[in-house]
Amino acid sequence: MRLGPNAIIPVGTKVVTRCAVRSGQDRFIQPVGTVGVVTKAPLDHRHGYRIRLVNGVDVGLRRNEFVLLGEAQDDVIGLSDASNADFDLHKYIIYKCVIGSQAYGLVDEGSDIDRRGVLLPSADAHWSIFGVPEQLENEPTQECYWELQKFLLLGLKANPNILECMFTPIVEHSTPLADEMLSLRGCFVSKLIYQTYNGYVLSQFKKLGQDVRNRGEIKWKHAMHLIRLLHSGVAALQTGVVPVRVEQHRDKLLAIRRGQMAWDEVEQWRLSLHAQFEESFANCSLPERPDYDRVNAFLVRARRSQVQ
């Protein structure tokens, strides 16, 4: 998986120059293929980077004038072309579902379709020198597919995105192995949901509050999804099922997304839900932790099924 052309490369990343690097007086410094480290990254892809070369000289380069060291090494030994040619990973998708507004019951004008899922590559793909990525993403089509082990590990950590994939009412494709995985979804529901959901929403609302104070404006869609997440977490602790559809709150949630609800009212709703979360956690009968053993046993069986 390679970073897109508009991705910001973080400070400390090792890179390789794609052009001969010269000083402002056109003095030769280093040839094509010189290794360096990013010392300063821009705020957006339209501006340049500061790169410290192996000879200690700092130079300014545009994104198209260097490549990540790992990508350069892959190109040299042919991994980048061979992996794409030999392994069409999309054929290994065992589960495909829809989450987002379509699944939540919050569709309005402009809503797109967010597809998520799981891929289980063959043993040959795993054992090859190319390996397999932990996830495949296609931003233009709003698709993301996790390799099975990554998907299960995130689910065991009560990752909201993964749990929603397991409980969404909109499933477009599911193999027998995926059906078995879904039959185990109760193994992922535990008191850990309280920590994951509640902690995330608290931290994000703190940032939103800062945005209100500093700029007088926030990302209302994000605020809506945080409230939705709290509703989902409360219900999961109470019932052992992670609800995805939230039609009963549709009007109020959409009012938040459209910026039609005052921030103070949103904040009061959030505080009320946190209180419900605390009460639900105190009275919760869910297990303290997920069922790691059953999930691990399933992963081993799934892996073995791909050995030919």
mmCIF file of C-alpha atoms in Angstrom:
data_model
loop_
_atom_site.group_PDB
_atom_site.id
_atom_site.type_symbol
_atom_site.label_atom_id
_atom_site.label_comp_id
_atom_site.label_asym_id
_atom_site.label_seq_id
_atom_site.Cartn_x
_atom_site.Cartn_y
_atom_site.Cartn_z
ATOM 1 C CA MET A 1 0.000 0.000 0.000
ATOM 2 C CA ARG A 2 1.476 3.323 -1.092
ATOM 3 C CA LEU A 3 0.691 6.796 0.125
ATOM 4 C CA GLY A 4 -1.328 8.881 -2.306
ATOM 5 C CA PRO A 5 0.203 11.912 -4.035
ATOM 6 C CA ASN A 6 -1.614 14.314 -1.680
ATOM 7 C CA ALA A 7 -0.686 12.558 1.562
ATOM 8 C CA ILE A 8 1.514 14.589 3.921
ATOM 9 C CA ILE A 9 4.749 12.725 4.690
ATOM 10 C CA PRO A 10 5.566 13.040 8.420
ATOM 11 C CA VAL A 11 8.806 14.396 9.860
ATOM 12 C CA GLY A 12 11.392 11.671 10.387
ATOM 13 C CA THR A 13 10.432 9.660 7.284
ATOM 14 C CA LYS A 14 13.363 8.339 5.241
ATOM 15 C CA VAL A 15 13.196 9.307 1.572
ATOM 16 C CA VAL A 16 15.178 8.986 -1.653
ATOM 17 C CA THR A 17 15.664 11.834 -4.126
ATOM 18 C CA ARG A 18 14.304 11.447 -7.649
ATOM 19 C CA CYS A 19 16.455 14.231 -9.060
ATOM 20 C CA ALA A 20 19.983 15.604 -8.695
ATOM 21 C CA VAL A 21 19.850 18.001 -5.762
ATOM 22 C CA ARG A 22 21.616 21.333 -6.250
ATOM 23 C CA SER A 23 22.050 24.466 -4.147
ATOM 24 C CA GLY A 24 20.581 27.858 -4.947
ATOM 25 C CA GLN A 25 23.707 28.672 -6.998
ATOM 26 C CA ASP A 26 23.186 25.498 -9.047
ATOM 27 C CA ARG A 27 26.119 23.839 -7.260
ATOM 28 C CA PHE A 28 26.046 20.033 -7.419
ATOM 29 C CA ILE A 29 25.358 18.437 -4.050
ATOM 30 C CA GLN A 30 24.055 14.893 -4.424
ATOM 31 C CA PRO A 31 22.945 12.648 -7.314
ATOM 32 C CA VAL A 32 19.632 10.984 -7.976
ATOM 33 C CA GLY A 33 18.956 8.271 -5.373
ATOM 34 C CA THR A 34 20.393 10.119 -2.392
ATOM 35 C CA VAL A 35 18.882 9.153 0.970
ATOM 36 C CA GLY A 36 17.577 11.830 3.304
ATOM 37 C CA VAL A 37 15.171 12.433 6.180
ATOM 38 C CA VAL A 38 12.147 14.747 6.277
ATOM 39 C CA THR A 39 12.866 17.530 8.787
ATOM 40 C CA LYS A 40 9.879 19.771 8.061
ATOM 41 C CA ALA A 41 6.555 18.892 6.445
ATOM 42 C CA PRO A 42 4.108 21.355 4.856
ATOM 43 C CA LEU A 43 0.519 21.899 5.921
ATOM 44 C CA ASP A 44 -0.768 20.818 2.507
ATOM 45 C CA HIS A 45 0.501 19.068 -0.625
ATOM 46 C CA ARG A 46 0.935 22.311 -2.571
ATOM 47 C CA HIS A 47 4.035 23.321 -0.604
ATOM 48 C CA GLY A 48 7.506 21.838 -0.291
ATOM 49 C CA TYR A 49 9.411 19.827 2.306
ATOM 50 C CA ARG A 50 12.743 20.322 4.036
ATOM 51 C CA ILE A 51 14.956 17.269 3.628
ATOM 52 C CA ARG A 52 18.285 16.642 5.399
ATOM 53 C CA LEU A 53 20.540 14.628 3.104
ATOM 54 C CA VAL A 54 23.160 12.117 4.218
ATOM 55 C CA ASN A 55 25.878 14.770 3.876
ATOM 56 C CA GLY A 56 24.076 16.927 6.438
ATOM 57 C CA VAL A 57 22.811 19.513 3.937
ATOM 58 C CA ASP A 58 19.179 20.673 4.259
ATOM 59 C CA VAL A 59 17.377 21.177 0.962
ATOM 60 C CA GLY A 60 13.864 22.046 -0.134
ATOM 61 C CA LEU A 61 12.071 19.476 -2.287
ATOM 62 C CA ARG A 62 8.584 19.109 -3.723
ATOM 63 C CA ARG A 63 6.685 15.869 -3.190
ATOM 64 C CA ASN A 64 7.304 14.766 -6.785
ATOM 65 C CA GLU A 65 11.077 15.158 -6.282
ATOM 66 C CA PHE A 66 11.456 12.333 -3.755
ATOM 67 C CA VAL A 67 10.046 8.919 -2.987
ATOM 68 C CA LEU A 68 9.730 7.050 0.313
ATOM 69 C CA LEU A 69 12.711 4.788 0.982
ATOM 70 C CA GLY A 70 10.517 1.712 1.352
ATOM 71 C CA GLU A 71 8.816 2.376 -1.985
ATOM 72 C CA ALA A 72 12.181 2.866 -3.694
ATOM 73 C CA GLN A 73 13.412 -0.458 -2.329
ATOM 74 C CA ASP A 74 10.259 -2.228 -3.514
ATOM 75 C CA ASP A 75 10.718 -0.799 -6.985
ATOM 76 C CA VAL A 76 14.336 -1.968 -7.162
ATOM 77 C CA ILE A 77 13.513 -5.612 -6.420
ATOM 78 C CA GLY A 78 10.267 -5.564 -8.367
ATOM 79 C CA LEU A 79 7.803 -5.974 -5.498
ATOM 80 C CA SER A 80 5.562 -3.092 -6.476
ATOM 81 C CA ASP A 81 4.738 -4.471 -9.937
ATOM 82 C CA ALA A 82 4.855 -8.169 -9.112
ATOM 83 C CA SER A 83 2.562 -7.941 -6.089
ATOM 84 C CA ASN A 84 -0.092 -6.114 -8.077
ATOM 85 C CA ALA A 85 0.196 -8.516 -10.989
ATOM 86 C CA ASP A 86 0.216 -11.778 -9.040
ATOM 87 C CA PHE A 87 -2.268 -11.067 -6.281
ATOM 88 C CA ASP A 88 -5.583 -9.417 -7.042
ATOM 89 C CA LEU A 89 -6.582 -9.165 -3.399
ATOM 90 C CA HIS A 90 -10.144 -8.076 -4.105
ATOM 91 C CA LYS A 91 -10.956 -11.628 -5.174
ATOM 92 C CA TYR A 92 -10.314 -12.694 -1.579
ATOM 93 C CA ILE A 93 -13.093 -10.579 -0.079
ATOM 94 C CA ILE A 94 -15.272 -12.844 2.066
ATOM 95 C CA TYR A 95 -17.534 -10.182 3.564
ATOM 96 C CA LYS A 96 -18.888 -6.918 2.205
ATOM 97 C CA CYS A 97 -21.344 -4.666 4.005
ATOM 98 C CA VAL A 98 -22.625 -1.095 4.075
ATOM 99 C CA ILE A 99 -22.259 1.196 7.069
ATOM 100 C CA GLY A 100 -22.569 4.972 7.354
ATOM 101 C CA SER A 101 -25.751 6.966 6.731
ATOM 102 C CA GLN A 102 -27.330 4.213 4.627
ATOM 103 C CA ALA A 103 -27.104 1.752 7.517
ATOM 104 C CA TYR A 104 -27.863 4.278 10.264
ATOM 105 C CA GLY A 105 -31.148 5.349 8.676
ATOM 106 C CA LEU A 106 -29.803 8.907 8.293
ATOM 107 C CA VAL A 107 -29.783 9.194 4.512
ATOM 108 C CA ASP A 108 -30.449 12.616 3.066
ATOM 109 C CA GLU A 109 -29.440 14.505 -0.042
ATOM 110 C CA GLY A 110 -25.768 14.003 -0.789
ATOM 111 C CA SER A 111 -25.359 10.808 1.244
ATOM 112 C CA ASP A 112 -22.914 8.357 -0.289
ATOM 113 C CA ILE A 113 -22.497 4.599 0.218
ATOM 114 C CA ASP A 114 -19.733 3.472 2.602
ATOM 115 C CA ARG A 115 -18.727 -0.122 1.959
ATOM 116 C CA ARG A 116 -16.566 -2.076 4.388
ATOM 117 C CA GLY A 117 -15.540 -5.679 4.631
ATOM 118 C CA VAL A 118 -13.054 -8.462 5.237
ATOM 119 C CA LEU A 119 -10.579 -10.212 2.983
ATOM 120 C CA LEU A 120 -8.983 -13.602 3.554
ATOM 121 C CA PRO A 121 -6.096 -14.085 1.108
ATOM 122 C CA SER A 122 -4.818 -17.513 0.189
ATOM 123 C CA ALA A 123 -1.987 -19.165 2.068
ATOM 124 C CA ASP A 124 0.231 -18.668 -0.983
ATOM 125 C CA ALA A 125 -0.371 -14.915 -0.851
ATOM 126 C CA HIS A 126 0.488 -14.813 2.850
ATOM 127 C CA TRP A 127 3.600 -16.946 2.476
ATOM 128 C CA SER A 128 4.952 -15.156 -0.591
ATOM 129 C CA ILE A 129 7.636 -12.488 -0.336
ATOM 130 C CA PHE A 130 4.989 -9.950 -1.330
ATOM 131 C CA GLY A 131 2.843 -10.626 1.725
ATOM 132 C CA VAL A 132 -0.598 -9.060 2.094
ATOM 133 C CA PRO A 133 -1.604 -5.616 3.394
ATOM 134 C CA GLU A 134 -3.606 -5.192 6.585
ATOM 135 C CA GLN A 135 -6.263 -3.282 4.664
ATOM 136 C CA LEU A 136 -7.282 -2.170 1.190
ATOM 137 C CA GLU A 137 -8.748 1.289 0.716
ATOM 138 C CA ASN A 138 -10.367 3.000 -2.228
ATOM 139 C CA GLU A 139 -11.206 6.545 -1.184
ATOM 140 C CA PRO A 140 -13.089 7.570 -4.377
ATOM 141 C CA THR A 141 -15.542 4.674 -3.946
ATOM 142 C CA GLN A 142 -15.670 4.928 -0.125
ATOM 143 C CA GLU A 143 -14.513 1.313 0.313
ATOM 144 C CA CYS A 144 -12.246 -0.261 2.916
ATOM 145 C CA TYR A 145 -11.501 -3.948 3.475
ATOM 146 C CA TRP A 146 -9.482 -5.320 6.392
ATOM 147 C CA GLU A 147 -7.446 -8.507 6.312
ATOM 148 C CA LEU A 148 -9.203 -10.996 8.588
ATOM 149 C CA GLN A 149 -6.687 -10.967 11.453
ATOM 150 C CA LYS A 150 -6.607 -7.147 11.543
ATOM 151 C CA PHE A 151 -10.413 -7.038 11.482
ATOM 152 C CA LEU A 152 -10.726 -9.488 14.388
ATOM 153 C CA LEU A 153 -8.067 -7.739 16.480
ATOM 154 C CA LEU A 154 -9.786 -4.370 16.056
ATOM 155 C CA GLY A 155 -13.098 -5.972 16.950
ATOM 156 C CA LEU A 156 -11.629 -7.445 20.135
ATOM 157 C CA LYS A 157 -10.592 -3.901 21.083
ATOM 158 C CA ALA A 158 -14.241 -2.802 20.668
ATOM 159 C CA ASN A 159 -13.441 -0.608 17.679
ATOM 160 C CA PRO A 160 -16.784 1.035 16.804
ATOM 161 C CA ASN A 161 -16.243 0.797 13.031
ATOM 162 C CA ILE A 162 -15.608 -2.940 13.222
ATOM 163 C CA LEU A 163 -18.521 -3.636 15.555
ATOM 164 C CA GLU A 164 -20.839 -1.720 13.221
ATOM 165 C CA CYS A 165 -19.614 -3.874 10.332
ATOM 166 C CA MET A 166 -20.582 -6.962 12.299
ATOM 167 C CA PHE A 167 -24.031 -5.693 13.261
ATOM 168 C CA THR A 168 -25.044 -3.679 10.187
ATOM 169 C CA PRO A 169 -28.374 -4.690 8.638
ATOM 170 C CA ILE A 170 -27.011 -4.173 5.106
ATOM 171 C CA VAL A 171 -24.834 -7.115 4.011
ATOM 172 C CA GLU A 172 -24.024 -7.365 0.303
ATOM 173 C CA HIS A 173 -21.780 -10.429 0.320
ATOM 174 C CA SER A 174 -20.988 -13.091 2.907
ATOM 175 C CA THR A 175 -19.272 -16.445 2.399
ATOM 176 C CA PRO A 176 -19.829 -19.409 4.756
ATOM 177 C CA LEU A 177 -16.664 -18.414 6.632
ATOM 178 C CA ALA A 178 -17.971 -14.877 7.017
ATOM 179 C CA ASP A 179 -21.298 -16.264 8.221
ATOM 180 C CA GLU A 180 -19.398 -18.201 10.888
ATOM 181 C CA MET A 181 -17.580 -15.012 11.865
ATOM 182 C CA LEU A 182 -20.877 -13.155 12.232
ATOM 183 C CA SER A 183 -22.256 -15.957 14.390
ATOM 184 C CA LEU A 184 -19.434 -15.145 16.825
ATOM 185 C CA ARG A 185 -20.096 -11.418 17.003
ATOM 186 C CA GLY A 186 -21.346 -11.727 20.580
ATOM 187 C CA CYS A 187 -17.769 -12.704 21.495
ATOM 188 C CA PHE A 188 -16.703 -9.123 20.746
ATOM 189 C CA VAL A 189 -19.280 -7.418 22.966
ATOM 190 C CA SER A 190 -18.001 -6.790 26.486
ATOM 191 C CA LYS A 191 -17.622 -4.061 29.081
ATOM 192 C CA LEU A 192 -14.654 -2.845 27.052
ATOM 193 C CA ILE A 193 -17.209 -0.933 24.959
ATOM 194 C CA TYR A 194 -17.614 1.503 27.830
ATOM 195 C CA GLN A 195 -13.941 2.464 27.792
ATOM 196 C CA THR A 196 -13.614 2.625 24.000
ATOM 197 C CA TYR A 197 -16.799 4.507 23.148
ATOM 198 C CA ASN A 198 -16.976 6.764 26.186
ATOM 199 C CA GLY A 199 -13.298 7.673 26.123
ATOM 200 C CA TYR A 200 -13.306 8.506 22.429
ATOM 201 C CA VAL A 201 -16.413 10.685 22.625
ATOM 202 C CA LEU A 202 -15.088 12.570 25.660
ATOM 203 C CA SER A 203 -11.813 13.410 23.926
ATOM 204 C CA GLN A 204 -13.521 14.438 20.693
ATOM 205 C CA PHE A 205 -16.118 16.639 22.408
ATOM 206 C CA LYS A 206 -13.301 18.370 24.237
ATOM 207 C CA LYS A 207 -11.778 19.260 20.861
ATOM 208 C CA LEU A 208 -15.142 20.400 19.508
ATOM 209 C CA GLY A 209 -15.607 22.619 22.540
ATOM 210 C CA GLN A 210 -12.238 24.210 21.843
ATOM 211 C CA ASP A 211 -13.306 24.827 18.236
ATOM 212 C CA VAL A 212 -16.471 26.550 19.451
ATOM 213 C CA ARG A 213 -14.487 28.815 21.775
ATOM 214 C CA ASN A 214 -11.682 29.555 19.308
ATOM 215 C CA ARG A 215 -13.542 29.762 15.995
ATOM 216 C CA GLY A 216 -17.223 29.752 16.835
ATOM 217 C CA GLU A 217 -17.747 26.865 14.424
ATOM 218 C CA ILE A 218 -17.360 23.069 14.468
ATOM 219 C CA LYS A 219 -17.717 20.065 12.203
ATOM 220 C CA TRP A 220 -21.390 19.413 12.848
ATOM 221 C CA LYS A 221 -21.390 16.059 11.075
ATOM 222 C CA HIS A 222 -18.707 14.841 13.464
ATOM 223 C CA ALA A 223 -20.733 16.053 16.447
ATOM 224 C CA MET A 224 -23.759 14.153 15.154
ATOM 225 C CA HIS A 225 -21.813 10.905 14.867
ATOM 226 C CA LEU A 226 -20.412 11.291 18.374
ATOM 227 C CA ILE A 227 -23.939 11.552 19.785
ATOM 228 C CA ARG A 228 -24.967 8.564 17.665
ATOM 229 C CA LEU A 229 -21.983 6.625 19.002
ATOM 230 C CA LEU A 230 -23.013 7.310 22.592
ATOM 231 C CA HIS A 231 -26.530 6.024 21.883
ATOM 232 C CA SER A 232 -25.030 2.894 20.348
ATOM 233 C CA GLY A 233 -22.694 2.312 23.289
ATOM 234 C CA VAL A 234 -25.434 2.705 25.895
ATOM 235 C CA ALA A 235 -27.691 0.242 24.079
ATOM 236 C CA ALA A 236 -24.831 -2.248 23.618
ATOM 237 C CA LEU A 237 -24.125 -2.329 27.357
ATOM 238 C CA GLN A 238 -27.816 -2.771 28.099
ATOM 239 C CA THR A 239 -28.656 -5.433 25.488
ATOM 240 C CA GLY A 240 -25.403 -7.052 24.340
ATOM 241 C CA VAL A 241 -26.231 -6.020 20.770
ATOM 242 C CA VAL A 242 -24.601 -3.100 18.973
ATOM 243 C CA PRO A 243 -27.429 -1.125 17.330
ATOM 244 C CA VAL A 244 -26.677 0.459 13.980
ATOM 245 C CA ARG A 245 -29.960 2.020 12.908
ATOM 246 C CA VAL A 246 -30.931 5.129 14.865
ATOM 247 C CA GLU A 247 -34.126 6.181 13.117
ATOM 248 C CA GLN A 248 -35.831 7.023 16.397
ATOM 249 C CA HIS A 249 -33.392 9.917 16.775
ATOM 250 C CA ARG A 250 -33.204 10.779 13.078
ATOM 251 C CA ASP A 251 -34.700 14.291 13.213
ATOM 252 C CA LYS A 252 -32.538 15.479 16.099
ATOM 253 C CA LEU A 253 -29.372 13.923 14.709
ATOM 254 C CA LEU A 254 -29.903 15.452 11.284
ATOM 255 C CA ALA A 255 -30.557 18.805 12.960
ATOM 256 C CA ILE A 256 -27.096 18.568 14.483
ATOM 257 C CA ARG A 257 -25.516 17.642 11.158
ATOM 258 C CA ARG A 258 -27.136 20.639 9.487
ATOM 259 C CA GLY A 259 -26.018 22.979 12.264
ATOM 260 C CA GLN A 260 -29.623 23.631 13.279
ATOM 261 C CA MET A 261 -29.177 22.680 16.946
ATOM 262 C CA ALA A 262 -27.433 25.066 19.316
ATOM 263 C CA TRP A 263 -24.122 23.877 20.716
ATOM 264 C CA ASP A 264 -25.386 24.163 24.304
ATOM 265 C CA GLU A 265 -28.276 21.856 23.453
ATOM 266 C CA VAL A 266 -25.926 19.351 21.832
ATOM 267 C CA GLU A 267 -23.697 19.486 24.896
ATOM 268 C CA GLN A 268 -26.640 18.858 27.236
ATOM 269 C CA TRP A 269 -27.688 15.856 25.145
ATOM 270 C CA ARG A 270 -24.138 14.543 25.329
ATOM 271 C CA LEU A 271 -23.997 14.932 29.116
ATOM 272 C CA SER A 272 -27.312 13.138 29.487
ATOM 273 C CA LEU A 273 -26.039 10.229 27.393
ATOM 274 C CA HIS A 274 -22.819 10.040 29.385
ATOM 275 C CA ALA A 275 -24.904 9.747 32.562
ATOM 276 C CA GLN A 276 -26.868 6.894 30.960
ATOM 277 C CA PHE A 277 -23.585 5.304 29.927
ATOM 278 C CA GLU A 278 -22.306 5.422 33.508
ATOM 279 C CA GLU A 279 -25.510 3.891 34.857
ATOM 280 C CA SER A 280 -25.567 1.188 32.164
ATOM 281 C CA PHE A 281 -21.960 0.297 32.896
ATOM 282 C CA ALA A 282 -22.615 0.044 36.619
ATOM 283 C CA ASN A 283 -25.531 -2.366 36.021
ATOM 284 C CA CYS A 284 -23.982 -4.183 33.054
ATOM 285 C CA SER A 285 -23.999 -7.993 32.969
ATOM 286 C CA LEU A 286 -21.669 -8.287 29.977
ATOM 287 C CA PRO A 287 -18.318 -10.068 30.427
ATOM 288 C CA GLU A 288 -15.314 -8.028 31.473
ATOM 289 C CA ARG A 289 -13.426 -8.903 28.302
ATOM 290 C CA PRO A 290 -14.124 -10.343 24.849
ATOM 291 C CA ASP A 291 -13.901 -14.073 24.203
ATOM 292 C CA TYR A 292 -10.369 -14.117 22.790
ATOM 293 C CA ASP A 293 -10.137 -17.916 22.746
ATOM 294 C CA ARG A 294 -13.160 -18.505 20.496
ATOM 295 C CA VAL A 295 -12.141 -15.724 18.146
ATOM 296 C CA ASN A 296 -8.592 -17.047 17.924
ATOM 297 C CA ALA A 297 -9.845 -20.579 17.240
ATOM 298 C CA PHE A 298 -11.972 -19.228 14.395
ATOM 299 C CA LEU A 299 -9.004 -17.369 12.894
ATOM 300 C CA VAL A 300 -6.880 -20.530 12.935
ATOM 301 C CA ARG A 301 -9.663 -22.517 11.215
ATOM 302 C CA ALA A 302 -10.078 -19.781 8.617
ATOM 303 C CA ARG A 303 -6.330 -19.711 7.929
ATOM 304 C CA ARG A 304 -6.216 -23.501 7.552
ATOM 305 C CA SER A 305 -9.094 -23.421 5.088
ATOM 306 C CA GLN A 306 -6.935 -21.397 2.701
ATOM 307 C CA VAL A 307 -4.129 -23.995 2.527
ATOM 308 C CA GLN A 308 -4.375 -25.899 -0.740
#
